[in-house]
Coordinates of C-alpha atoms and ligand atoms in Angstrom, one line a residue:
M14 CA 5.4 18.6 29.7
P15 CA 7.4 21.4 31.5
A16 CA 7.1 24.7 29.6
S17 CA 10.9 25.0 29.2
V18 CA 11.2 21.9 27.0
P19 CA 10.8 22.9 23.3
P20 CA 8.9 20.4 21.2
L21 CA 10.8 17.9 19.1
R22 CA 10.8 19.1 15.5
V23 CA 9.6 16.3 13.3
L24 CA 9.7 16.6 9.5
V25 CA 7.7 14.1 7.5
A26 CA 8.5 13.9 3.7
G27 CA 5.7 12.4 1.6
G28 CA 2.0 12.9 1.0
G29 CA 0.7 9.4 0.7
V30 CA -0.3 6.6 3.0
A31 CA 2.8 6.3 5.2
A32 CA 3.3 10.1 5.6
I33 CA -0.3 10.8 6.5
E34 CA -0.4 7.9 9.0
T35 CA 2.9 9.1 10.6
V36 CA 1.5 12.6 11.1
L37 CA -1.8 11.4 12.6
A38 CA -0.1 8.9 14.8
L39 CA 2.4 11.5 16.0
H40 CA -0.4 13.9 16.8
A41 CA -2.3 11.2 18.7
L42 CA 0.7 9.8 20.7
A43 CA 2.9 12.8 21.3
G44 CA 0.6 15.9 21.2
D45 CA 2.4 19.1 21.8
R46 CA 5.7 17.3 22.6
V47 CA 6.3 17.4 18.8
A48 CA 6.1 20.2 16.2
I49 CA 5.1 18.4 12.9
E50 CA 6.1 19.7 9.5
L51 CA 5.0 18.0 6.3
L52 CA 7.0 18.2 3.0
A53 CA 4.7 17.1 0.3
P54 CA 4.1 18.2 -3.3
G55 CA 0.3 18.2 -3.4
D56 CA -2.6 19.4 -1.3
E57 CA -4.6 16.1 -1.4
Y58 CA -4.3 12.5 -0.3
V59 CA -5.4 10.2 -3.1
E60 CA -6.9 6.8 -2.1
R61 CA -5.4 4.8 -5.1
P62 CA -6.9 1.3 -4.3
F63 CA -10.4 2.4 -5.5
S64 CA -9.0 3.2 -8.9
V65 CA -9.6 -0.4 -9.9
R66 CA -13.2 0.6 -10.3
S67 CA -12.6 3.5 -12.7
P68 CA -12.2 1.5 -15.9
F69 CA -15.7 0.1 -15.4
S70 CA -17.7 2.8 -13.7
G71 CA -15.7 5.9 -14.6
E72 CA -15.9 6.7 -10.9
A73 CA -13.0 8.8 -9.6
E74 CA -11.0 7.6 -6.6
P75 CA -11.6 9.3 -3.2
R76 CA -9.4 12.3 -2.4
V77 CA -9.0 14.0 1.0
T78 CA -7.6 17.5 1.4
L79 CA -4.6 17.9 3.7
E80 CA -6.3 20.9 5.2
G81 CA -7.4 18.6 8.1
L82 CA -3.7 18.2 9.1
V83 CA -3.0 21.9 8.9
A84 CA -6.0 22.4 11.3
L85 CA -4.1 20.1 13.7
G86 CA -1.2 22.5 13.7
V87 CA 0.9 20.7 11.0
V88 CA 3.0 23.1 8.9
H89 CA 2.7 22.0 5.2
H90 CA 5.7 22.9 3.0
H91 CA 4.9 22.4 -0.7
G92 CA 7.8 20.6 -2.3
A93 CA 9.7 17.4 -2.5
L94 CA 12.7 15.9 -0.7
A95 CA 15.9 15.9 -2.8
A96 CA 18.7 15.0 -0.2
V97 CA 19.3 14.4 3.4
E98 CA 22.3 16.0 5.2
A99 CA 22.2 13.9 8.3
E100 CA 25.2 15.6 10.1
R101 CA 23.5 19.0 9.9
R102 CA 20.0 17.5 10.5
E103 CA 18.8 19.2 7.4
V104 CA 17.1 18.2 4.1
R105 CA 17.4 19.9 0.7
T106 CA 14.3 20.2 -1.3
T107 CA 14.0 19.8 -5.1
N108 CA 13.5 23.6 -5.5
G109 CA 16.7 24.4 -3.6
G110 CA 15.2 25.1 -0.1
R111 CA 16.5 23.8 3.2
L112 CA 14.5 22.5 6.2
G113 CA 16.0 21.5 9.6
Y114 CA 14.7 18.6 11.8
D115 CA 15.2 16.8 15.1
R116 CA 13.7 13.6 13.6
L117 CA 13.0 13.0 9.9
V118 CA 10.5 10.4 8.5
V119 CA 11.0 9.7 4.8
A120 CA 7.9 8.3 3.0
P121 CA 8.1 9.2 -0.7
G122 CA 6.7 5.9 -2.0
A123 CA 8.3 3.9 -4.9
H124 CA 8.7 4.5 -8.6
A125 CA 6.5 2.4 -10.9
I126 CA 8.0 1.3 -14.2
D127 CA 6.6 -0.9 -16.9
G128 CA 6.6 -4.5 -15.8
V129 CA 5.9 -6.3 -19.1
P130 CA 7.1 -4.5 -22.3
G131 CA 4.4 -4.2 -24.9
S132 CA 1.5 -4.5 -22.4
V133 CA -0.8 -1.8 -20.8
T134 CA 0.5 -1.0 -17.4
F135 CA -2.0 -0.4 -14.6
R136 CA -0.5 2.3 -12.3
G137 CA -3.7 3.3 -10.6
P138 CA -5.8 6.4 -11.2
I139 CA -3.9 7.7 -14.3
S140 CA -4.3 4.4 -16.1
S141 CA -8.0 3.9 -16.1
G142 CA -8.6 5.0 -19.7
L143 CA -5.8 2.8 -21.1
V144 CA -7.1 -0.2 -19.1
E145 CA -10.6 0.4 -20.2
G146 CA -9.4 0.5 -23.8
A147 CA -7.5 -2.8 -23.4
I148 CA -10.5 -4.5 -22.0
R149 CA -12.8 -3.3 -24.8
R150 CA -10.1 -4.3 -27.4
A151 CA -10.0 -7.9 -26.2
E152 CA -12.5 -9.7 -28.3
H153 CA -11.5 -13.3 -27.5
S154 CA -8.7 -13.3 -24.9
L155 CA -7.5 -11.0 -22.2
V156 CA -4.6 -11.6 -19.9
F157 CA -3.8 -9.9 -16.6
V158 CA -0.1 -10.2 -15.6
A159 CA 1.8 -9.7 -12.3
P160 CA 5.6 -9.4 -12.8
A161 CA 7.7 -10.8 -10.0
E162 CA 8.7 -7.3 -8.8
A163 CA 5.2 -6.0 -8.6
G164 CA 4.5 -4.3 -5.3
W165 CA 0.9 -5.3 -4.4
I166 CA -0.8 -7.9 -6.6
L167 CA -4.4 -7.8 -5.3
P168 CA -5.5 -5.1 -7.7
L169 CA -4.8 -7.4 -10.6
Y170 CA -7.3 -10.0 -9.2
E171 CA -9.9 -7.2 -8.8
L172 CA -9.5 -6.0 -12.4
A173 CA -9.9 -9.6 -13.7
L174 CA -12.9 -10.4 -11.4
M175 CA -14.6 -7.1 -12.3
T176 CA -14.0 -7.6 -16.0
A177 CA -15.6 -11.1 -15.8
H178 CA -18.6 -9.6 -13.9
E179 CA -19.1 -6.6 -16.2
F180 CA -18.7 -8.6 -19.4
P181 CA -20.2 -12.1 -18.8
D182 CA -20.1 -12.8 -22.5
G183 CA -16.7 -11.2 -22.9
P184 CA -13.3 -12.6 -23.7
D185 CA -11.5 -15.6 -22.0
I186 CA -9.7 -14.2 -19.0
R187 CA -6.4 -15.5 -17.6
I188 CA -4.2 -14.3 -14.7
V189 CA -0.5 -15.0 -15.2
T190 CA 1.6 -14.5 -12.1
H191 CA 4.8 -15.7 -10.3
E192 CA 2.7 -16.7 -7.3
P193 CA 2.2 -20.5 -6.7
R194 CA -1.5 -20.0 -5.8
P195 CA -3.9 -17.1 -6.0
L196 CA -3.0 -14.4 -3.5
D197 CA -0.7 -16.8 -1.7
V198 CA 0.5 -14.1 0.6
F199 CA -2.8 -14.4 2.6
G200 CA -2.2 -18.1 3.4
P201 CA -3.8 -21.3 2.1
I202 CA -7.4 -20.8 3.4
A203 CA -7.8 -17.3 1.9
S204 CA -6.0 -18.5 -1.3
D205 CA -8.5 -21.3 -1.7
A206 CA -11.4 -18.8 -1.3
V207 CA -9.9 -16.6 -4.0
A208 CA -9.3 -19.7 -6.3
R209 CA -13.0 -20.5 -5.9
L210 CA -13.9 -16.9 -6.9
L211 CA -11.8 -17.2 -10.0
E212 CA -13.3 -20.6 -10.9
R213 CA -16.8 -19.3 -10.5
A214 CA -16.0 -16.3 -12.7
G215 CA -14.4 -18.6 -15.3
I216 CA -10.9 -17.0 -14.9
E217 CA -8.0 -19.3 -15.6
F218 CA -5.1 -19.0 -13.1
I219 CA -1.5 -19.6 -14.4
G220 CA 0.9 -19.6 -11.5
R221 CA 4.7 -19.8 -11.2
A222 CA 5.0 -18.0 -14.5
R223 CA 7.3 -15.2 -15.5
A224 CA 6.0 -13.0 -18.3
V225 CA 8.7 -11.6 -20.5
E226 CA 7.0 -9.4 -23.1
Y227 CA 3.9 -8.9 -25.2
V228 CA 4.7 -8.8 -29.0
G229 CA 2.1 -8.9 -31.7
N230 CA -0.7 -10.9 -30.0
A231 CA 1.7 -13.2 -28.1
L232 CA 2.5 -13.0 -24.4
V233 CA 5.9 -14.6 -24.0
I234 CA 6.3 -16.7 -20.8
G235 CA 9.5 -17.9 -19.3
E236 CA 11.3 -20.4 -21.5
G237 CA 9.7 -19.3 -24.7
D238 CA 6.1 -20.5 -24.0
V239 CA 3.5 -18.2 -25.6
I240 CA -0.1 -17.3 -24.7
V241 CA -2.2 -15.7 -27.5
A242 CA -4.0 -12.6 -26.3
D243 CA -5.9 -9.7 -27.8
A244 CA -4.8 -7.5 -24.9
V245 CA -2.5 -7.8 -21.9
V246 CA -2.8 -5.6 -18.8
S247 CA 0.1 -5.8 -16.3
L248 CA 1.1 -4.4 -13.0
P249 CA 4.3 -2.2 -12.9
R250 CA 7.6 -3.2 -11.3
L251 CA 8.5 -1.0 -8.4
T252 CA 11.9 0.6 -7.7
G253 CA 13.1 2.6 -4.7
P254 CA 13.4 6.3 -4.6
R255 CA 17.2 6.6 -4.1
I256 CA 17.5 9.7 -2.1
E257 CA 20.9 11.4 -1.9
G258 CA 22.4 11.0 1.6
M259 CA 20.4 7.9 2.4
P260 CA 21.4 4.2 2.2
A261 CA 19.7 2.1 -0.4
D262 CA 19.7 -1.5 -1.6
A263 CA 20.5 -2.5 -5.2
N264 CA 17.0 -1.5 -6.2
G265 CA 17.0 1.9 -4.5
F266 CA 14.9 0.9 -1.4
I267 CA 15.7 2.2 2.0
P268 CA 16.8 -0.3 4.7
I269 CA 15.1 0.1 8.1
N270 CA 15.0 -1.8 11.4
A271 CA 12.0 -3.2 13.2
N272 CA 11.2 0.3 14.6
A273 CA 11.3 1.8 11.1
R274 CA 14.6 3.6 11.9
V275 CA 16.9 3.9 8.8
V276 CA 19.9 1.6 9.2
G277 CA 22.9 3.7 10.2
M278 CA 20.9 7.0 10.7
S279 CA 20.0 7.6 14.3
H280 CA 17.5 10.5 13.7
V281 CA 16.0 9.3 10.4
F282 CA 13.1 6.9 9.9
A283 CA 11.4 5.6 6.8
A284 CA 8.1 4.0 6.0
G285 CA 6.0 2.6 3.1
D286 CA 6.8 1.5 -0.4
A287 CA 10.2 3.3 -0.3
T288 CA 11.6 0.8 2.2
T289 CA 13.1 -2.7 1.7
E290 CA 9.9 -4.4 3.0
P291 CA 9.2 -6.8 0.1
I292 CA 5.4 -6.5 0.3
K293 CA 4.5 -3.0 -0.9
Q294 CA 1.1 -2.6 0.7
G295 CA -0.7 0.3 2.2
G296 CA -1.7 -1.4 5.4
L297 CA 1.9 -2.5 6.0
A298 CA 3.0 1.1 5.2
T299 CA 0.8 2.4 8.0
Q300 CA 2.1 -0.2 10.4
Q301 CA 5.7 1.0 9.7
A302 CA 4.6 4.6 10.1
D303 CA 3.0 3.7 13.5
A304 CA 6.3 2.0 14.6
A305 CA 8.2 5.2 13.7
A306 CA 5.7 7.5 15.4
E307 CA 5.8 5.4 18.6
M308 CA 9.6 5.6 18.7
I309 CA 9.6 9.3 18.0
A310 CA 6.9 10.0 20.6
A311 CA 8.9 8.1 23.2
E312 CA 12.0 10.1 22.3
A313 CA 10.0 13.2 22.7
G314 CA 9.1 12.2 26.2
A315 CA 5.6 10.6 25.8
V316 CA 5.0 7.8 28.2
L317 CA 4.7 4.7 26.1
I318 CA 6.8 1.6 25.2
P319 CA 7.5 1.7 21.4
R320 CA 6.6 -1.5 19.7
P321 CA 8.4 -3.0 16.7
Y322 CA 6.6 -3.1 13.4
R323 CA 4.3 -6.1 13.2
R324 CA 2.9 -7.1 9.8
I325 CA -0.8 -7.7 9.7
L326 CA -2.2 -7.9 6.2
R327 CA -5.7 -6.8 5.6
G328 CA -7.1 -6.8 2.1
V329 CA -10.5 -6.2 0.4
V330 CA -11.0 -7.9 -2.9
L331 CA -13.6 -6.0 -5.0
T332 CA -15.4 -8.4 -7.3
G333 CA -18.3 -6.4 -8.8
E334 CA -20.5 -8.2 -6.3
R335 CA -20.0 -8.5 -2.6
P336 CA -16.3 -8.0 -1.7
L337 CA -14.1 -10.6 0.0
Y338 CA -12.3 -9.5 3.1
L339 CA -8.9 -11.1 3.9
R340 CA -6.7 -10.9 7.0
R341 CA -3.4 -12.5 7.9
D342 CA -0.9 -11.9 10.7
L343 CA 2.4 -12.4 8.8
D344 CA 4.4 -12.5 12.0
E345 CA 2.1 -14.9 13.9
A346 CA 4.1 -18.1 14.2
Q347 CA 1.2 -20.5 14.9
E348 CA -1.7 -19.5 12.8
I349 CA -3.3 -22.9 13.5
I350 CA -4.2 -21.8 17.1
R351 CA -5.8 -18.5 16.1
P352 CA -9.5 -19.5 16.5
L353 CA -8.7 -20.8 20.0
R354 CA -7.3 -17.4 21.0
G355 CA -10.2 -15.4 19.7
V356 CA -8.2 -14.0 16.8
P357 CA -10.5 -12.7 14.0
P358 CA -11.0 -15.0 11.0
G359 CA -8.8 -14.7 8.0
V360 CA -11.4 -14.7 5.2
S361 CA -15.0 -13.4 5.2
R362 CA -17.7 -12.0 3.0
T363 CA -18.5 -9.5 5.7
Q364 CA -16.4 -6.7 7.1
L365 CA -13.4 -7.7 9.2
W366 CA -12.2 -4.3 10.5
W367 CA -13.8 -1.0 11.4
P368 CA -14.1 1.6 10.0
E369 CA -14.2 0.0 6.5
G370 CA -11.4 1.0 4.2
K371 CA -9.3 -0.5 1.4
I372 CA -6.2 0.7 3.2
A373 CA -6.4 -0.3 6.8
G374 CA -4.4 2.1 9.0
R375 CA -4.8 2.7 12.7
Y376 CA -5.4 6.4 12.2
L377 CA -5.6 6.8 8.4
T378 CA -8.7 4.8 7.7
S379 CA -11.0 6.9 9.8
F380 CA -9.3 10.1 8.6
V381 CA -10.2 9.1 5.0
A382 CA -13.6 7.7 5.9
S383 CA -14.6 11.0 7.6
G384 CA -13.3 13.2 4.7
G385 CA -10.2 14.5 6.5
H386 CA -11.1 14.6 10.2
L387 CA -9.9 12.6 13.2
G388 CA -11.9 9.5 14.1
A389 CA -11.8 6.3 16.1
P390 CA -8.7 4.2 15.6
L391 CA -9.0 1.0 13.4
S392 CA -10.3 -2.0 15.2
D393 CA -10.8 -5.7 14.4
R394 CA -14.1 -5.6 16.3
P395 CA -17.1 -3.3 15.6
A396 CA -17.6 -0.4 17.9
V397 CA -20.1 -1.0 20.7
P398 CA -22.9 1.5 20.3
Ligands
FAD30 C1 -4.0 0.4 -8.0 C2 -3.5 0.2 -6.6 C3 -4.3 -0.5 -5.7 C4 -3.9 -0.8 -4.4 N1 -4.7 -1.4 -3.6 C5 -4.3 -1.5 -2.3 C6 -5.2 -2.0 -1.3 O1 -6.4 -2.4 -1.6 N2 -4.8 -2.1 0.0 C7 -3.6 -1.7 0.4 O2 -3.3 -1.7 1.6 N3 -2.7 -1.2 -0.5 C8 -3.0 -1.1 -1.8 N4 -2.1 -0.6 -2.7 C9 -0.8 -0.3 -2.3 C10 -0.7 1.0 -1.6 O3 -1.4 2.0 -2.4 C11 0.8 1.4 -1.4 O4 1.4 0.4 -0.7 C12 0.8 2.7 -0.5 O5 0.2 3.8 -1.2 C13 2.3 3.0 -0.1 O6 2.2 4.2 0.6 P1 3.5 5.2 0.6 O7 3.1 6.3 1.5 O8 4.7 4.5 0.8 O9 3.5 5.7 -0.9 P2 2.5 6.5 -1.7 O10 1.1 6.3 -1.2 O11 2.8 6.2 -3.1 O12 2.8 8.0 -1.4 C14 4.0 8.6 -1.7 C15 3.8 10.1 -1.6 O13 5.0 10.8 -1.5 C16 5.0 11.9 -2.5 N5 6.4 12.1 -2.9 C17 7.0 11.4 -3.9 N6 8.3 11.8 -4.0 C18 8.5 12.7 -2.9 C19 9.6 13.4 -2.5 N7 10.8 13.3 -3.0 N8 9.4 14.2 -1.4 C20 8.2 14.3 -0.8 N9 7.1 13.6 -1.2 C21 7.3 12.8 -2.3 C22 4.0 11.5 -3.5 O14 3.5 12.7 -4.2 C23 3.0 10.8 -2.7 O15 2.1 11.7 -2.2 C24 -2.6 -0.3 -4.1 C25 -1.7 0.3 -5.0 C26 -2.2 0.6 -6.3 C27 -1.3 1.3 -7.2

C-alpha cells in the first residue's frame, strides 16, 4: 500500500462471536490497510455453547481474553454502542462518548427473554444453577421446551440427552418443540440420526407443538392440551437490539444484504444474532462476519473478490458419550449430489471440521482453541502433517 494512503478506520461494536470473527478476518484479509477499533463492554470472549455441560459437571465455559486482539494492534474501547449517526460517521456510546469510523460493523447479539412463562429459562452460563435445580426437582417427569422464536435449538437436545445419560433411572424426559422432526434444520438424514439418539436415550419427541405456559405442574400446549411435568426447562425467545439510528424489523433485528451490509446504510455492516437472519447460530454469525470483512477489505484496497454470505451449518451435539457432528450447506440446491462431488458428509460420530470447536468460524475457532492466538483457518479436512 502506498505510504500516503491512510488506513480505513473500522469500528466493530460487540464482544462476541461475530465481532471477534470480524476483527480476526479483517486482520487476515486487509492487514495494515485497516485500523481496527473494538467497542465492547468486557475483556473476555465467552464460549457459551459449552455451558450446557455446567448443570452436570459444574465445569465453567471456556473464556478467552481479548488481549490477543490488542496484541494485533486493535484498539479496545470499553463500552457499548448506543446510537449510530450515519451522516457524521460517528457512534454514540452508552456512557456519552463519541467514536468516528469509515466503516462500522454492528454485532451486539440479541436479547434473550423468557420463552415459556413459569418455566426455567436456559440462557447459557448464568442459568446453570437454575437448570441443575430443575433437573434435580423432576422426580417423575421433565420437559425441555423450544418456543418458536428460540434462536438456536440444539442446546435443548444436548440438555435432554445429557440428563438421560447422567440419570439413567431418572424422570421421563420429553422434548416439546415447534420443529416437525428433531433438529430438522440439518436435513432428513441428520434428523433421523438425532431421532435415533433420542429413542436410545428413552426421550420422547413431541413436534409441531407450541408451548404456552407452565402453571402448577401443567405445561399448556397449543389448543389447551396439557403435559404433566415436575419441571420444565425452556429456551428463551430472542429479540433484536433496536439501536437508535439503525433500521430494524418488527422484532428489532437489523436487515442486511448478502454481503452483510445494513440495508440503506452504505458504510455500516451488521453480523450475528442482531440481524434478521432467522437461524441465530454462532457458525452463521461468523460467516456473516467474514462476508462483511471481505467487503470492507476490498473497499480498503485489498486484492480479493468479496463473496456473499453462504450459510453452512456445523453443529456438535454433546450427548454425555461420544458427540454427534452435523453439517449442512443451507444454500446448496442439490444436496443429493454431494457425495459425488466430494463434499464432506452431513452426519458423523467423528470430527467433521478442524480445529474442533462448538462454534465453527474460519478464524474464531482456532483463536479460541489456542487460548487467544492466531491459528490455521477452519477446514473441512484435517491438516496434512
Ligand atoms: C447455551 C447456548 C448454546 C449454543 N450453542 C451453539 C453451538 O453449539 N454452536 C453454534 O454455532 N452456536 C451456538 N449458540 C448460538 C451462538 O452462541 C450465537 O448464535 C452467537 O453467540 C451469536 O453471536 P453474536 O456475536 O451475534 O452475539 P453474542 O455472541 O451474544 O455477542 C454479543 C456481544 O456483544 C456485546 N454487546 C451487547 N450489547 C452491546 C452494545 N450495545 N455495544 C457493544 N457490544 C455489545 C455483548 O457483551 C457480547 O459480547 C448457542 C447459544 C447458547 C445461548
